[in-house]
Amino acid sequence: MEHKHGAYFISGVDTDCGKTYVTGCLAAYLRHRGVNVITQKPVQTGCETVADDLVEHRKAMGVGIQLEDKERRTCSYLFRKPASPQLAARLEGVTIDVNKISSDTEYLLSKYDVVLVEGAGGLMVPLNDDYLNIDYVSQQKLPLVLVTSSKLGGINHALLSMEACKNRNIDIKCIVFNRMPKDDPILADDAYQVIKKYALRLYPDIKVIDFRSSDSFWGEF
């Protein structure tokens, strides 16, 4: 899958599948290929002053905090409570406005060729009382990079996520199968094959990346 200019949404099948690390590695891979790329974390919870995930992205990219990070263009909403975006926002008397998020993405696209938008949690996580992450991806027509994992239960999470995307006509550009270092390799190998087979059934042209490091993206993105 050759990259095209624009924004890509990065989502995971659950909260601990490694999507922050994958997002940073993908940004690093593109940057090393000469692509003018930045990451965006529209909503970050459980933080006080700076989005922790953006810090991790910048470390992976080998750069420091960017001007757009300081201007809060890469993180539209930052909340203290480590909870779902909807709840964390409500506790601070805020309602997340998805138009602000898309406006910040457009601003970043005016300065960068590629913007990798890492969502908070999984696809069905609520942004506000009436709006989920998956609604935003569908409405904005963002190509999706879906991070799955080799953890026990990962097959179920991955297949449900793919079904939900297919039902909403979301274009999954690739599946990133993130091998957790301590997971049983027999279970991991089987999960990879099952997820890949199902992904190709729903999306015949999809790339399924067996992710181990940033080199995993070589020739695929």
Short mmCIF file of C-alpha atoms in Angstrom, two decimals, residues 39-44 51 54 68-69 71-79 94-108 117-118 127 136:
data_model
loop_
_atom_site.label_atom_id
_atom_site.label_comp_id
_atom_site.label_asym_id
_atom_site.label_seq_id
_atom_site.Cartn_x
_atom_site.Cartn_y
_atom_site.Cartn_z
CA THR A 39 0.78 12.81 14.31
CA GLN A 40 -2.35 14.08 15.97
CA LYS A 41 -4.00 12.88 19.18
CA PRO A 42 -7.32 14.75 19.09
CA VAL A 43 -8.42 13.65 22.56
CA GLN A 44 -6.08 12.61 25.35
CA ALA A 51 -0.55 14.53 25.64
CA LEU A 54 2.28 12.67 21.45
CA GLU A 68 1.95 22.52 16.69
CA ASP A 69 2.07 20.49 19.90
CA GLU A 71 -0.11 25.40 20.12
CA ARG A 72 -2.44 22.46 20.94
CA ARG A 73 -3.18 21.89 17.28
CA THR A 74 -2.20 18.23 17.59
CA CYS A 75 -4.31 17.71 20.72
CA SER A 76 -7.66 19.46 20.57
CA TYR A 77 -8.79 18.21 23.98
CA LEU A 78 -6.75 17.25 27.03
CA PHE A 79 -8.43 15.93 30.19
CA VAL A 94 -16.72 20.29 28.48
CA THR A 95 -18.46 18.81 25.44
CA ILE A 96 -16.15 17.57 22.70
CA ASP A 97 -16.86 19.33 19.41
CA VAL A 98 -15.83 17.10 16.51
CA ASN A 99 -15.74 20.16 14.22
CA LYS A 100 -12.83 21.49 16.25
CA ILE A 101 -10.99 18.21 15.78
CA SER A 102 -11.52 18.21 12.02
CA SER A 103 -10.52 21.88 11.85
CA ASP A 104 -7.24 21.10 13.60
CA THR A 105 -6.62 18.23 11.18
CA GLU A 106 -7.18 20.56 8.22
CA TYR A 107 -4.76 23.06 9.73
CA LEU A 108 -2.11 20.35 10.08
CA VAL A 117 -4.71 10.75 13.67
CA GLU A 118 -4.58 8.42 16.66
CA LEU A 127 -16.52 11.20 22.11
CA TYR A 136 -16.10 10.38 13.17
#
